[in-house]
Short mmCIF file of C-alpha atoms in Angstrom, two decimals:
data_model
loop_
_atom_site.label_atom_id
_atom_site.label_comp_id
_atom_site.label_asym_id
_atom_site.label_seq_id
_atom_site.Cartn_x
_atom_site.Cartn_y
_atom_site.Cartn_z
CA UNK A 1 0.00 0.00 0.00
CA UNK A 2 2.86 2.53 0.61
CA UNK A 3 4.08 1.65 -2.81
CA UNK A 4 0.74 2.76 -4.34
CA UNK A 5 0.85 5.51 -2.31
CA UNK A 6 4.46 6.53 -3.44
CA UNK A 7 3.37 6.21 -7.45
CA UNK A 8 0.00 8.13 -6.56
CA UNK A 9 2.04 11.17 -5.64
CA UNK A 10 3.97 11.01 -9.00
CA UNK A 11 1.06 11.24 -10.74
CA UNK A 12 -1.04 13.39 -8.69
CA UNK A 13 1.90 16.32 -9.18
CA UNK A 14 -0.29 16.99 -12.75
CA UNK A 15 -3.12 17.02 -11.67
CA UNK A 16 -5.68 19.83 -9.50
CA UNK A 17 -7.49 18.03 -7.15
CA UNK A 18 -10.34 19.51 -5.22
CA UNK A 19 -9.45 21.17 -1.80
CA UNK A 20 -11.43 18.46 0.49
CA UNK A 21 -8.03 16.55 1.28
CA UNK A 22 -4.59 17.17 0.30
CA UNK A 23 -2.79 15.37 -2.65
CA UNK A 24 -0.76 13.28 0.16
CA UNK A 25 -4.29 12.29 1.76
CA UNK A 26 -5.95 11.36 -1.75
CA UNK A 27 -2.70 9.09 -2.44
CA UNK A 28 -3.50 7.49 1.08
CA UNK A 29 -6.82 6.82 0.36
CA UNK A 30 -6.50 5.44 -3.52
CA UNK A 31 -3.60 3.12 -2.53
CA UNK A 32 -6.32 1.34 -0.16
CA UNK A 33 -8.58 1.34 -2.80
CA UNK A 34 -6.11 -0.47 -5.28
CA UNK A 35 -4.77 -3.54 -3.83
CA UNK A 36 -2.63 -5.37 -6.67
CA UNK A 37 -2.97 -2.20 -9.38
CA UNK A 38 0.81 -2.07 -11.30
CA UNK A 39 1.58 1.43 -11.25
CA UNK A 40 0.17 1.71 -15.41
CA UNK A 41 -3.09 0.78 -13.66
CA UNK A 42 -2.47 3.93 -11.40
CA UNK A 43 -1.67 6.19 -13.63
CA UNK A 44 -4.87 5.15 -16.19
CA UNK A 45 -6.95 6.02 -12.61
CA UNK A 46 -5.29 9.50 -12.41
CA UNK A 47 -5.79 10.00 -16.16
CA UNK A 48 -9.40 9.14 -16.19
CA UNK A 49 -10.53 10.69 -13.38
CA UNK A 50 -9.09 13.81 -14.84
CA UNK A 51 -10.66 13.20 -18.12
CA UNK A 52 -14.14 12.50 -15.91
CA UNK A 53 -13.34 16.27 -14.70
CA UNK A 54 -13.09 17.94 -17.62
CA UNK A 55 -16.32 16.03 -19.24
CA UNK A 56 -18.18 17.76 -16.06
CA UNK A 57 -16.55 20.97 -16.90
CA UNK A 58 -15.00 21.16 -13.17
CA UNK A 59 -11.89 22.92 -12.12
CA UNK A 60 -10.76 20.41 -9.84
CA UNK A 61 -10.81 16.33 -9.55
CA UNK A 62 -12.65 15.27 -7.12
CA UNK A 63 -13.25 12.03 -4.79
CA UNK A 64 -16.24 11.00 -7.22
CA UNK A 65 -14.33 11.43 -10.32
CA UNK A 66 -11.08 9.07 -8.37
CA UNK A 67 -13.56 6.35 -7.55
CA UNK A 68 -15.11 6.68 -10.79
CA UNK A 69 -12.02 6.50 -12.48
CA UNK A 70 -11.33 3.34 -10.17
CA UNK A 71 -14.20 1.29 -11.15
CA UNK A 72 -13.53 1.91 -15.18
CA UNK A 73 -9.69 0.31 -14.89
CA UNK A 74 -11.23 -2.65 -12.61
CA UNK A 75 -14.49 -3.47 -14.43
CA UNK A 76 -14.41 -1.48 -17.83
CA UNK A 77 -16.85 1.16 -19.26
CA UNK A 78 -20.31 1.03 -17.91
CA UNK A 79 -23.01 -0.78 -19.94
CA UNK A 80 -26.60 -0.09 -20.40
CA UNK A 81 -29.11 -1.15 -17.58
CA UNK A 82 -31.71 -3.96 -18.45
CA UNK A 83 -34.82 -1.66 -20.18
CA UNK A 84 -37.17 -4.38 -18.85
CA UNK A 85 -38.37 -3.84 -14.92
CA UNK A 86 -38.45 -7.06 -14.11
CA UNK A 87 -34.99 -8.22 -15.23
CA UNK A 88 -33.68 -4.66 -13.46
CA UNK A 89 -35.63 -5.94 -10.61
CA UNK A 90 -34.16 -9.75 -11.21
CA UNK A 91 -30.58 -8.06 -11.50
CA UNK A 92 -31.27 -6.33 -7.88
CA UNK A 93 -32.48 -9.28 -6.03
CA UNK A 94 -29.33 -10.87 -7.36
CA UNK A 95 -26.57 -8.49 -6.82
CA UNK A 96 -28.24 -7.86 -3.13
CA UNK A 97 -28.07 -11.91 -2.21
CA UNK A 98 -23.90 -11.80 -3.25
CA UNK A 99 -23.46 -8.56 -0.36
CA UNK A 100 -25.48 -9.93 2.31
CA UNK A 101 -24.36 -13.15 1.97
CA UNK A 102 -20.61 -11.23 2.34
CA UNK A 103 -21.26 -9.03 4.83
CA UNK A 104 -22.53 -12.16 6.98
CA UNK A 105 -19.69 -14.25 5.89
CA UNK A 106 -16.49 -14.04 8.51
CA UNK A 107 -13.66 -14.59 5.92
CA UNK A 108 -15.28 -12.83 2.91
CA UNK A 109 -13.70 -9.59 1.38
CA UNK A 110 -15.33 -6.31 2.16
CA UNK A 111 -18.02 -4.59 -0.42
CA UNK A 112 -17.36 -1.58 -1.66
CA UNK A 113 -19.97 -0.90 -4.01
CA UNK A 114 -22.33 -2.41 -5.57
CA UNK A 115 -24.49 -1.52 -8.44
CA UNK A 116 -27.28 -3.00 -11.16
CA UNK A 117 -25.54 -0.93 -13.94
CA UNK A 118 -23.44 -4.02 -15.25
CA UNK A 119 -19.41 -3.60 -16.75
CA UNK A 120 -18.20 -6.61 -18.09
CA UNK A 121 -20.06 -8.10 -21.50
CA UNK A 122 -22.31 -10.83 -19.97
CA UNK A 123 -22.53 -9.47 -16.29
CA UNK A 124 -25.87 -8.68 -14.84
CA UNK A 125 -24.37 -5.40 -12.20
CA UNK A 126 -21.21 -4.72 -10.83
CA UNK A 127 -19.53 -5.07 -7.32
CA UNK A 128 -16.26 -3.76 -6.04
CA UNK A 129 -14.37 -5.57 -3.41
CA UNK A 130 -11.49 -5.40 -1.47
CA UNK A 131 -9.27 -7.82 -1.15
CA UNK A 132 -6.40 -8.78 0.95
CA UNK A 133 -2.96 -7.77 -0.15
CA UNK A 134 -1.59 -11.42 0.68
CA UNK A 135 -2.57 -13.84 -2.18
CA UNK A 136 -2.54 -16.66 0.44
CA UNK A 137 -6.18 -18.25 0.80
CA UNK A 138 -7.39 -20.00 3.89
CA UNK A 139 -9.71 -23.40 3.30
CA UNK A 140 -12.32 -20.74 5.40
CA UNK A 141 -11.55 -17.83 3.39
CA UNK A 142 -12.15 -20.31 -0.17
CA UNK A 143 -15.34 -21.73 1.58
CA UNK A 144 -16.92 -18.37 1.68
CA UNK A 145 -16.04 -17.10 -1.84
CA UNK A 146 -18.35 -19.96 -2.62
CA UNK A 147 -21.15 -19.11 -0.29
CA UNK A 148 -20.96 -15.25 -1.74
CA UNK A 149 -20.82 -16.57 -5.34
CA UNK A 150 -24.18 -18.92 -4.78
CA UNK A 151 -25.41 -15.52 -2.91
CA UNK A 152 -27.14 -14.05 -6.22
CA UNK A 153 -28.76 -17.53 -6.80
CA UNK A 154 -30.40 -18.10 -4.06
CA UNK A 155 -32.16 -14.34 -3.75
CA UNK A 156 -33.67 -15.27 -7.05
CA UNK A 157 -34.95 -18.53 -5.69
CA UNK A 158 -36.42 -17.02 -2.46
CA UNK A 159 -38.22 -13.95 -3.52
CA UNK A 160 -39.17 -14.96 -7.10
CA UNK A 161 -39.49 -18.62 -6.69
CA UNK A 162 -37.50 -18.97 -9.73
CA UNK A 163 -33.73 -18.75 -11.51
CA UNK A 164 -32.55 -17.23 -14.19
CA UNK A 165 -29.21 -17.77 -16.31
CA UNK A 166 -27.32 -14.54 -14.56
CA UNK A 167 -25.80 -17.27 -12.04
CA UNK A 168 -23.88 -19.05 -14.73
CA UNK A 169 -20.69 -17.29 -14.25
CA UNK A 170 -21.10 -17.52 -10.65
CA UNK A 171 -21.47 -21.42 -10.57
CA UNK A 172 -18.32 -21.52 -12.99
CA UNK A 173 -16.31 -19.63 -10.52
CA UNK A 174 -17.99 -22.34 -7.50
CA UNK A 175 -17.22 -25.12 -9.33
CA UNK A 176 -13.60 -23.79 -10.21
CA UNK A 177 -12.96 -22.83 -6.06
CA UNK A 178 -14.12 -26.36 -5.00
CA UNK A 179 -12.08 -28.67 -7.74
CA UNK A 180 -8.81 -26.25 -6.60
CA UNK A 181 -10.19 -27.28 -2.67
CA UNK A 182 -9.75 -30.92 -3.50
CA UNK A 183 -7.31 -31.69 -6.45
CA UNK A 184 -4.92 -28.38 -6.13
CA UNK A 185 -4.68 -27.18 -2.55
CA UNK A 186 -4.95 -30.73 -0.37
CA UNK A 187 -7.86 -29.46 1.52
CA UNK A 188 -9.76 -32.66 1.59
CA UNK A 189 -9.99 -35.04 4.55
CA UNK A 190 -11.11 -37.91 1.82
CA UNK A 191 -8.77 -37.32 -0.69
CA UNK A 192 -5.77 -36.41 0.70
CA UNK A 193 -2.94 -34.38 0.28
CA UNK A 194 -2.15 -35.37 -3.31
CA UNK A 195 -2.90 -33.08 -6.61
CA UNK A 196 -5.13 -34.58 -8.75
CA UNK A 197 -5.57 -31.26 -11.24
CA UNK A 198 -5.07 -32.67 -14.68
CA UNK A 199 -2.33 -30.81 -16.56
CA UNK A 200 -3.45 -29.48 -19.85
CA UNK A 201 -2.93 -32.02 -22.79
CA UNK A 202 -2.81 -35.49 -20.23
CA UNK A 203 -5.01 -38.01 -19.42
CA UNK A 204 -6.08 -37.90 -15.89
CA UNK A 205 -3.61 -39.70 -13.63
CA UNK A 206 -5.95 -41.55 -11.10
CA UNK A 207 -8.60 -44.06 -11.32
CA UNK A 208 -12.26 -44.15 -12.20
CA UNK A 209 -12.94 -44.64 -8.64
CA UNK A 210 -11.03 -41.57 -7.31
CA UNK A 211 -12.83 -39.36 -9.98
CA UNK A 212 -15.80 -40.48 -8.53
CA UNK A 213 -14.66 -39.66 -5.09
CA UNK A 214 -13.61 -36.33 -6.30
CA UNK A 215 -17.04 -35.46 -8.24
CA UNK A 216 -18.83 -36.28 -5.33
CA UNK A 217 -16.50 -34.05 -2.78
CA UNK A 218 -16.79 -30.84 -4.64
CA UNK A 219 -20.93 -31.72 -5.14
CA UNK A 220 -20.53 -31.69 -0.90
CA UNK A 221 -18.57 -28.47 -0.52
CA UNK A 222 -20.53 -26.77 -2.89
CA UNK A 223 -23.79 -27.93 -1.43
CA UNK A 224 -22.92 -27.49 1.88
CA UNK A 225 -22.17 -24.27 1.15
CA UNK A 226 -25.64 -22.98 -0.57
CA UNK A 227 -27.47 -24.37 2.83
CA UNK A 228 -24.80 -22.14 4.56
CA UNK A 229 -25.95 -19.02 2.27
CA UNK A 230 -29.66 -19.96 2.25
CA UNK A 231 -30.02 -19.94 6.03
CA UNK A 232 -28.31 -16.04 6.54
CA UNK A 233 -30.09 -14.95 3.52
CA UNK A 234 -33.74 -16.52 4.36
CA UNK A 235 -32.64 -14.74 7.75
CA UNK A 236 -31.87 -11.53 6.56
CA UNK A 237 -34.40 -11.01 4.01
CA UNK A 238 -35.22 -7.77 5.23
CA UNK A 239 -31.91 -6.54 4.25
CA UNK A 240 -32.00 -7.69 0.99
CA UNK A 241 -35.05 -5.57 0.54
CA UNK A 242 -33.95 -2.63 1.91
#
């Protein structure tokens, strides 16, 4: 974080920024917002939120304009919201079940923002975490990416009654966590502490019986896991609505 903090200055030096905090401050404060940013990535911020500036005709960049500026490097350019009411209503449910479910998760990363207008092509909002410096992941900390992931799924299922395709990438990513859980990172009682991930191009070095052991332990992580987020979110369904 000092790093970032160091680069922000450089790139501040060009730039007017409003008179809220000083440029040492706003360096400060976007080096927590940036964890893992190279210092292009910081620079693109600085440029853009300037740019975002002069669109609004303002003499000075401001917080808004920084955080602004923050969201376009992470997720890209905003997209068009969903025209129809009940999909923006779908889309609202879901991106409300992912922060609850975090907040109410121990390990999970904090929420930033979160937002219905989506980014990336295929995403139904955006959300802004952040995460830990350290790229070291606790079986806890892996356990509740999955229960925020299945988050968006199950608000769908408990106040519509129904699901909808906008939890596809969302499974992918479960699915992905869980195999890693069992055939990459040793985390499973059953299976051991050997790697069973299949390197690209091979034929899968264990038997049929094994695969079957590992299909079956990433099916119980994964369910165990949307119980886990069902029970806080049919518990805090009040929250979701507000």
């Amino acid at each position: 974080m000092e790093e970032r903090a160091q680069i922000f200055k450089v790139h501040l030096r060009k730039i007017k920024v409003s008179e809220e905090f000083d440029k040492a401050t706003y360096s400060r404060k976007l080096a927590a917002l940036t964890p893992g940013f190279s210092g292009a990535d910081i620079e693109n911020i600085c440029n853009e939120a300037a740019i975002m500036a002069a669109r609004g005709d303002k003499e000075s960049v401001s917080v808004l304009e920084f955080e602004r500026a923050t969201e376009r490097v992470i997720g890209g350019i905003e997209k068009s919201m969903p025209k129809n009411e009940v999909q923006r209503r779908t889309v609202a449910y879901h991106e409300c079940g992912h922060a609850v479910a975090g907040w109410f998760s121990q390990h999970a990363s904090p929420l930033l923002k979160l937002t219905i207008i989506p980014r990336a092509k295929g995403s139904l909002g955006f959300a802004q975490y952040l995460p830990d410096e350290v790229s070291l992941y606790t079986q806890n900390q892996l356990l509740d990416m999955i229960t925020v992931s299945l988050g968006g799924r199950i608000a769908e299922e408990i106040f519509f009654g129904k699901i909808t395709t906008g939890a596809s990438d969302d499974i992918k990513k479960c699915t992905q966590i869980a195999q890693g859980i069992v055939c990459s990172y040793g985390m499973s009682p059953e299976l051991g502490t050997i790697n069973y991930a299949a390197a690209d191009g091979y034929q899968k070095s264990y038997s049929e019986r094994t695969g079957h052991m590992i299909d079956q332990e990433v099916k119980n992580i994964i369910n165990k896991q949307y119980r886990e987020c069902k029970e806080i979110l049919e518990g805090k369904k009040e929250l979701i609505e507000l």
